[in-house]
Tab-separated table of C-alpha atoms in Angstrom:
chain	number	residue	atom	x	y	z
A	69	UNK	CA	7.654	-69.648	-34.981
A	70	UNK	CA	10.624	-71.093	-36.908
A	71	UNK	CA	12.781	-73.340	-34.790
A	72	UNK	CA	16.090	-72.123	-33.444
A	73	UNK	CA	18.597	-71.747	-36.272
A	74	UNK	CA	15.938	-71.457	-39.046
A	75	UNK	CA	15.868	-67.806	-39.914
A	76	UNK	CA	14.048	-65.837	-42.603
A	77	UNK	CA	16.609	-66.747	-45.260
A	78	UNK	CA	16.006	-70.461	-44.616
A	79	UNK	CA	12.223	-70.202	-45.065
A	80	UNK	CA	12.539	-67.820	-48.028
A	81	UNK	CA	14.693	-70.367	-49.839
A	82	UNK	CA	12.150	-73.111	-49.165
A	83	UNK	CA	9.296	-70.931	-50.452
A	84	UNK	CA	11.255	-70.488	-53.688
A	85	UNK	CA	11.888	-74.239	-53.967
A	86	UNK	CA	8.264	-75.173	-53.182
A	87	UNK	CA	6.926	-72.615	-55.640
A	88	UNK	CA	9.239	-74.076	-58.303
A	89	UNK	CA	7.639	-77.493	-57.732
A	90	UNK	CA	10.045	-79.191	-55.318
A	91	UNK	CA	8.280	-81.383	-52.762
A	92	UNK	CA	8.690	-80.441	-49.096
A	93	UNK	CA	10.964	-82.469	-46.805
A	94	UNK	CA	9.369	-85.584	-45.339
A	95	UNK	CA	10.940	-85.160	-41.882
A	96	UNK	CA	8.609	-84.528	-38.969
A	97	UNK	CA	8.477	-81.018	-37.541
A	98	UNK	CA	9.864	-79.289	-40.618
A	99	UNK	CA	6.810	-77.104	-41.224
A	100	UNK	CA	6.855	-73.756	-39.338
A	101	UNK	CA	4.128	-73.569	-36.740
A	102	UNK	CA	2.333	-71.168	-34.467
A	103	UNK	CA	1.679	-67.660	-35.784
A	104	UNK	CA	4.740	-67.568	-38.017
A	105	UNK	CA	4.150	-65.517	-41.183
A	106	UNK	CA	6.119	-68.222	-43.033
A	107	UNK	CA	3.502	-70.840	-42.080
A	108	UNK	CA	0.795	-68.770	-43.750
A	109	UNK	CA	2.935	-68.196	-46.846
A	110	UNK	CA	3.995	-71.849	-47.186
A	111	UNK	CA	0.385	-73.057	-46.767
A	112	UNK	CA	-0.696	-70.729	-49.577
A	113	UNK	CA	2.134	-71.890	-51.839
A	114	UNK	CA	1.333	-75.561	-51.196
A	115	UNK	CA	-2.359	-74.957	-51.954
A	116	UNK	CA	-1.612	-72.938	-55.095
A	117	UNK	CA	-2.727	-74.522	-58.399
A	118	UNK	CA	0.477	-73.457	-60.149
A	119	UNK	CA	2.566	-75.162	-57.424
A	120	UNK	CA	0.574	-78.420	-57.855
A	121	UNK	CA	0.924	-78.244	-61.615
A	122	UNK	CA	4.686	-77.802	-61.378
A	123	UNK	CA	5.039	-80.663	-58.901
A	124	UNK	CA	3.019	-82.938	-61.202
A	125	UNK	CA	5.117	-81.846	-64.178
A	126	UNK	CA	8.335	-82.556	-62.319
A	127	UNK	CA	7.038	-85.992	-61.418
A	128	UNK	CA	6.033	-86.641	-65.072
A	129	UNK	CA	2.474	-87.016	-63.950
A	130	UNK	CA	0.088	-84.277	-65.054
A	131	UNK	CA	-3.304	-84.708	-63.382
A	132	UNK	CA	-6.264	-85.145	-65.721
A	133	UNK	CA	-7.828	-81.843	-66.673
A	134	UNK	CA	-4.886	-79.724	-65.514
A	135	UNK	CA	-4.052	-77.083	-68.061
A	136	UNK	CA	-3.472	-73.398	-67.589
A	137	UNK	CA	-3.999	-72.624	-63.930
A	138	UNK	CA	-4.086	-69.410	-61.984
A	139	UNK	CA	-1.539	-68.680	-59.253
A	140	UNK	CA	-3.239	-68.031	-55.932
A	141	UNK	CA	-0.178	-67.716	-53.681
A	142	UNK	CA	1.269	-64.432	-55.040
A	143	UNK	CA	4.743	-65.971	-55.068
A	144	UNK	CA	6.966	-65.628	-58.154
A	145	UNK	CA	7.231	-69.239	-59.373
A	146	UNK	CA	9.873	-68.499	-62.000
A	147	UNK	CA	12.192	-65.784	-60.761
A	148	UNK	CA	11.717	-66.292	-57.011
A	149	UNK	CA	12.201	-62.611	-56.255
A	150	UNK	CA	9.150	-62.088	-54.104
A	151	UNK	CA	10.030	-60.199	-50.934
A	152	UNK	CA	9.852	-62.198	-47.764
A	153	UNK	CA	6.839	-61.748	-45.579
A	154	UNK	CA	7.963	-60.194	-42.338
A	155	UNK	CA	6.145	-59.660	-39.151
A	156	UNK	CA	6.285	-56.082	-38.009
A	157	UNK	CA	8.960	-55.833	-35.364
A	158	UNK	CA	7.528	-54.704	-32.086
A	159	UNK	CA	9.205	-51.486	-30.946
A	160	UNK	CA	11.414	-51.976	-27.934
A	161	UNK	CA	10.122	-50.148	-24.840
A	162	UNK	CA	12.314	-47.510	-23.289
A	163	UNK	CA	14.621	-48.892	-20.623
A	164	UNK	CA	15.524	-46.888	-17.532
A	165	UNK	CA	18.799	-48.196	-16.101
A	166	UNK	CA	19.206	-47.991	-12.338
A	167	UNK	CA	22.261	-46.062	-11.170
A	168	UNK	CA	23.115	-48.989	-8.898
A	169	UNK	CA	24.141	-46.860	-5.930
A	170	UNK	CA	23.344	-48.160	-2.451
A	171	UNK	CA	21.133	-46.040	-0.212
A	172	UNK	CA	20.213	-45.794	3.456
A	173	UNK	CA	18.354	-48.896	4.721
A	174	UNK	CA	14.724	-48.928	5.857
A	175	UNK	CA	14.067	-48.955	9.639
A	176	UNK	CA	12.633	-52.187	11.081
A	177	UNK	CA	9.781	-52.729	13.533
A	178	UNK	CA	10.414	-53.108	17.252
A	179	UNK	CA	9.921	-56.897	17.159
A	180	UNK	CA	12.886	-57.126	14.781
A	181	UNK	CA	15.142	-55.001	17.006
A	182	UNK	CA	14.278	-55.427	20.677
A	183	UNK	CA	16.719	-57.657	22.537
A	184	UNK	CA	18.630	-58.535	19.369
A	185	UNK	CA	21.776	-57.961	17.389
A	186	UNK	CA	21.439	-58.822	13.726
A	187	UNK	CA	22.409	-57.609	10.276
A	188	UNK	CA	19.461	-57.067	7.949
A	189	UNK	CA	19.888	-56.885	4.200
A	190	UNK	CA	17.680	-55.153	1.668
A	191	UNK	CA	18.114	-54.929	-2.096
A	192	UNK	CA	19.667	-51.650	-3.163
A	193	UNK	CA	20.536	-50.604	0.404
A	194	UNK	CA	23.474	-50.736	2.731
A	195	UNK	CA	23.180	-53.444	5.425
A	196	UNK	CA	21.314	-52.456	8.585
A	197	UNK	CA	22.645	-53.476	11.991
A	198	UNK	CA	19.938	-53.798	14.630
A	199	UNK	CA	21.280	-53.332	18.153
A	200	UNK	CA	18.494	-53.683	20.695
A	201	UNK	CA	20.037	-55.236	23.791
A	202	UNK	CA	18.216	-54.370	27.004
A	203	UNK	CA	20.245	-56.482	29.430
A	204	UNK	CA	22.642	-53.711	30.443
A	205	UNK	CA	22.436	-51.167	33.256
A	206	UNK	CA	21.097	-47.648	33.480
A	207	UNK	CA	23.964	-45.275	32.594
A	208	UNK	CA	22.771	-42.867	35.325
A	209	UNK	CA	22.088	-45.022	38.398
A	210	UNK	CA	23.542	-48.369	37.252
A	211	UNK	CA	20.238	-50.150	37.926
A	212	UNK	CA	19.535	-53.239	35.776
A	213	UNK	CA	15.812	-52.526	36.086
A	214	UNK	CA	15.251	-51.177	32.575
A	215	UNK	CA	12.654	-51.650	29.846
A	216	UNK	CA	12.600	-51.296	26.058
A	217	UNK	CA	9.967	-48.622	25.382
A	218	UNK	CA	9.868	-47.989	21.653
A	219	UNK	CA	11.852	-48.375	18.470
A	220	UNK	CA	13.731	-45.555	16.831
A	221	UNK	CA	12.031	-44.883	13.498
A	222	UNK	CA	15.273	-43.676	11.951
A	223	UNK	CA	18.649	-45.299	11.448
A	224	UNK	CA	21.914	-43.929	12.814
A	225	UNK	CA	24.785	-43.340	10.410
A	226	UNK	CA	28.182	-44.555	11.591
A	227	UNK	CA	31.220	-43.066	9.859
A	228	UNK	CA	33.961	-45.446	8.714
A	229	UNK	CA	37.013	-45.251	6.451
A	230	UNK	CA	35.184	-47.621	4.095
A	231	UNK	CA	31.482	-47.966	3.240
A	232	UNK	CA	29.173	-46.338	5.805
A	233	UNK	CA	27.436	-48.378	8.492
A	234	UNK	CA	23.866	-47.956	9.680
A	235	UNK	CA	22.465	-49.049	13.038
A	236	UNK	CA	18.978	-49.034	14.547
A	237	UNK	CA	18.356	-49.269	18.274
A	238	UNK	CA	15.482	-49.214	20.727
A	239	UNK	CA	14.528	-46.651	23.325
A	240	UNK	CA	15.321	-47.772	26.880
A	241	UNK	CA	13.895	-46.477	30.159
A	242	UNK	CA	15.081	-46.897	33.740
A	243	UNK	CA	12.386	-47.747	36.290
A	244	UNK	CA	14.460	-46.584	39.264
A	245	UNK	CA	15.714	-43.076	38.437
A	246	UNK	CA	12.887	-40.738	37.457
A	247	UNK	CA	12.236	-42.328	34.100
A	248	UNK	CA	15.497	-41.392	32.355
A	249	UNK	CA	15.591	-42.617	28.743
A	250	UNK	CA	18.290	-43.323	26.148
A	251	UNK	CA	18.963	-45.316	22.991
A	252	UNK	CA	20.410	-48.831	23.137
A	253	UNK	CA	23.435	-47.800	21.048
A	254	UNK	CA	24.451	-44.892	23.346
A	255	UNK	CA	28.111	-45.174	24.383
A	256	UNK	CA	27.398	-44.768	28.129
A	257	UNK	CA	24.911	-47.645	28.004
A	258	UNK	CA	26.887	-49.881	25.639
A	259	UNK	CA	29.800	-49.784	28.102
A	260	UNK	CA	27.588	-51.636	30.632
A	261	UNK	CA	27.102	-54.571	28.258
A	262	UNK	CA	29.401	-57.554	27.859
A	263	UNK	CA	32.596	-57.179	25.841
A	264	UNK	CA	31.103	-59.410	23.146
A	265	UNK	CA	28.071	-57.141	22.794
A	266	UNK	CA	30.248	-54.020	22.814
A	267	UNK	CA	32.360	-55.448	20.005
A	268	UNK	CA	29.244	-56.233	17.952
A	269	UNK	CA	28.390	-52.530	17.828
A	270	UNK	CA	32.071	-51.521	17.676
A	271	UNK	CA	31.276	-47.825	17.466
A	272	UNK	CA	30.978	-44.684	19.577
A	273	UNK	CA	27.507	-43.111	19.392
A	274	UNK	CA	26.639	-40.161	21.583
A	275	UNK	CA	23.513	-38.004	21.475
A	276	UNK	CA	22.045	-36.924	18.154
A	277	UNK	CA	25.375	-36.872	16.329
A	278	UNK	CA	26.314	-39.571	13.848
A	279	UNK	CA	28.349	-42.439	15.238
A	280	UNK	CA	32.006	-43.201	14.602
A	281	UNK	CA	33.397	-46.662	13.954
A	282	UNK	CA	35.930	-47.853	16.563
A	283	UNK	CA	38.433	-48.367	13.778
A	284	UNK	CA	38.638	-44.582	13.358
A	285	UNK	CA	38.956	-44.076	17.117
A	286	UNK	CA	41.876	-46.524	17.172
A	287	UNK	CA	43.480	-44.695	14.230
A	288	UNK	CA	43.430	-41.488	16.293
A	289	UNK	CA	44.894	-43.290	19.302
A	290	UNK	CA	47.757	-44.325	17.037
A	291	UNK	CA	48.415	-40.749	15.927
A	292	UNK	CA	46.190	-40.142	12.907
A	293	UNK	CA	44.524	-36.733	12.804
A	294	UNK	CA	40.800	-36.276	12.326
A	295	UNK	CA	41.401	-34.354	9.087
A	296	UNK	CA	43.462	-37.255	7.709
A	297	UNK	CA	40.670	-39.669	8.571
A	298	UNK	CA	38.126	-37.403	6.855
A	299	UNK	CA	40.263	-37.218	3.704
A	300	UNK	CA	40.649	-40.998	3.671
A	301	UNK	CA	36.874	-41.424	3.993
A	302	UNK	CA	36.307	-38.944	1.145
A	303	UNK	CA	38.825	-40.761	-1.058
A	304	UNK	CA	36.995	-44.055	-0.540
A	305	UNK	CA	33.620	-42.472	-1.326
A	306	UNK	CA	35.078	-40.950	-4.504
A	307	UNK	CA	36.426	-44.330	-5.656
A	308	UNK	CA	33.127	-46.042	-4.885
A	309	UNK	CA	31.227	-43.349	-6.804
A	310	UNK	CA	33.531	-43.780	-9.818
A	311	UNK	CA	33.032	-47.556	-9.694
A	312	UNK	CA	29.240	-47.238	-9.724
A	313	UNK	CA	29.360	-44.703	-12.560
A	314	UNK	CA	31.516	-47.050	-14.650
A	315	UNK	CA	29.184	-50.004	-13.961
A	316	UNK	CA	26.159	-47.873	-14.899
A	317	UNK	CA	27.704	-46.856	-18.234
A	318	UNK	CA	28.647	-50.484	-18.971
A	319	UNK	CA	25.065	-51.626	-18.302
A	320	UNK	CA	23.733	-48.918	-20.622
A	321	UNK	CA	26.090	-49.954	-23.436
A	322	UNK	CA	25.175	-53.616	-22.983
A	323	UNK	CA	21.440	-52.928	-23.205
A	324	UNK	CA	21.861	-50.671	-26.243
A	325	UNK	CA	23.819	-53.479	-27.898
A	326	UNK	CA	20.827	-55.743	-27.313
A	327	UNK	CA	18.555	-53.259	-29.060
A	328	UNK	CA	16.961	-51.559	-26.068
A	329	UNK	CA	16.069	-47.883	-26.197
A	330	UNK	CA	17.949	-46.757	-23.087
A	331	UNK	CA	16.771	-43.516	-21.505
A	332	UNK	CA	19.586	-40.986	-21.370
A	333	UNK	CA	20.352	-40.000	-17.754
A	334	UNK	CA	23.232	-38.001	-16.377
A	335	UNK	CA	24.924	-39.879	-13.554
A	336	UNK	CA	24.630	-37.804	-10.338
A	337	UNK	CA	27.829	-36.381	-8.910
A	338	UNK	CA	29.086	-37.098	-5.394
A	339	UNK	CA	26.970	-34.377	-3.774
A	340	UNK	CA	23.797	-35.005	-5.786
A	341	UNK	CA	23.990	-38.726	-5.053
A	342	UNK	CA	24.025	-38.105	-1.286
A	343	UNK	CA	27.282	-40.034	-0.907
A	344	UNK	CA	29.053	-36.967	0.466
A	345	UNK	CA	26.750	-37.153	3.502
A	346	UNK	CA	28.304	-40.520	4.345
A	347	UNK	CA	31.861	-39.134	4.432
A	348	UNK	CA	33.370	-38.909	7.928
A	349	UNK	CA	33.403	-35.367	9.354
A	350	UNK	CA	36.551	-34.403	11.254
A	351	UNK	CA	34.728	-32.542	14.067
A	352	UNK	CA	32.422	-35.502	14.797
A	353	UNK	CA	35.348	-37.927	14.709
A	354	UNK	CA	37.213	-35.686	17.173
A	355	UNK	CA	34.252	-35.478	19.564
A	356	UNK	CA	33.766	-39.256	19.458
A	357	UNK	CA	37.470	-39.768	20.215
A	358	UNK	CA	37.313	-37.396	23.199
A	359	UNK	CA	34.101	-39.034	24.424
A	360	UNK	CA	35.703	-42.468	24.306
A	361	UNK	CA	38.887	-41.165	25.981
A	362	UNK	CA	36.912	-39.519	28.809
A	363	UNK	CA	34.832	-42.637	29.533
A	364	UNK	CA	37.850	-44.908	29.351
A	365	UNK	CA	39.773	-42.648	31.762
A	366	UNK	CA	36.895	-42.439	34.252
A	367	UNK	CA	36.534	-46.202	34.345
A	368	UNK	CA	40.172	-46.752	35.297
């Protein structure tokens, strides 16, 4: 291939000059190499009898026996109008641009969750918080004699006023009160853990409902209504969706500018993208607030 900076026009000019009888440069590495079509063309021109005759004539030295010769390189030695040889450009494959929206994270195995708090990251997904502490007490009989039984194969959504959170816990079982079971992120169990561990989860999760970030609970304590919190969550999701749509369109334009055949895709709206599912629901926020208020009152 021609070296960087030596394009087709450069090699076309040199083919014209060589065919007219000019000797090639003496510097090392000038000749195109590899599978360049210009290498083939230049080799043919240099081997052509008419090229050798012209070089000898220019040097005032006509080899013995050289007379009328036949051109074998198919290059126009006089007018230099021969079209440049060009390798057929390989068609660019179609490019599918990812929408770039984050999705729900993948659940982890029990060995990655049991007895731990950690934040797991995965490309293209929201972060996953694993919350598998088993050093608390049974929420029913207050016994510390509990075991981690299994891992929850799904992740729990936690509503926030910002990006959604996702948490995965483990199933816990009490050995002293008829085998009662619960998840490690349940509010009644989390309240038996240390303050540090409670603050790591920093959410109210109760039953099968989605969890609610403590930031929203505190907002309601300070007078915000659940409907206001829901509207704020929706506004953030709408802004985030618009940001991702803009970034997607910019990536498409960039790739088209580089010559890629970008597949036309319509960016999904807020509902189609699933982002609306991550928006805080006022009824769930209200129930989480009342649950927290009831447990806080009973502990006083």
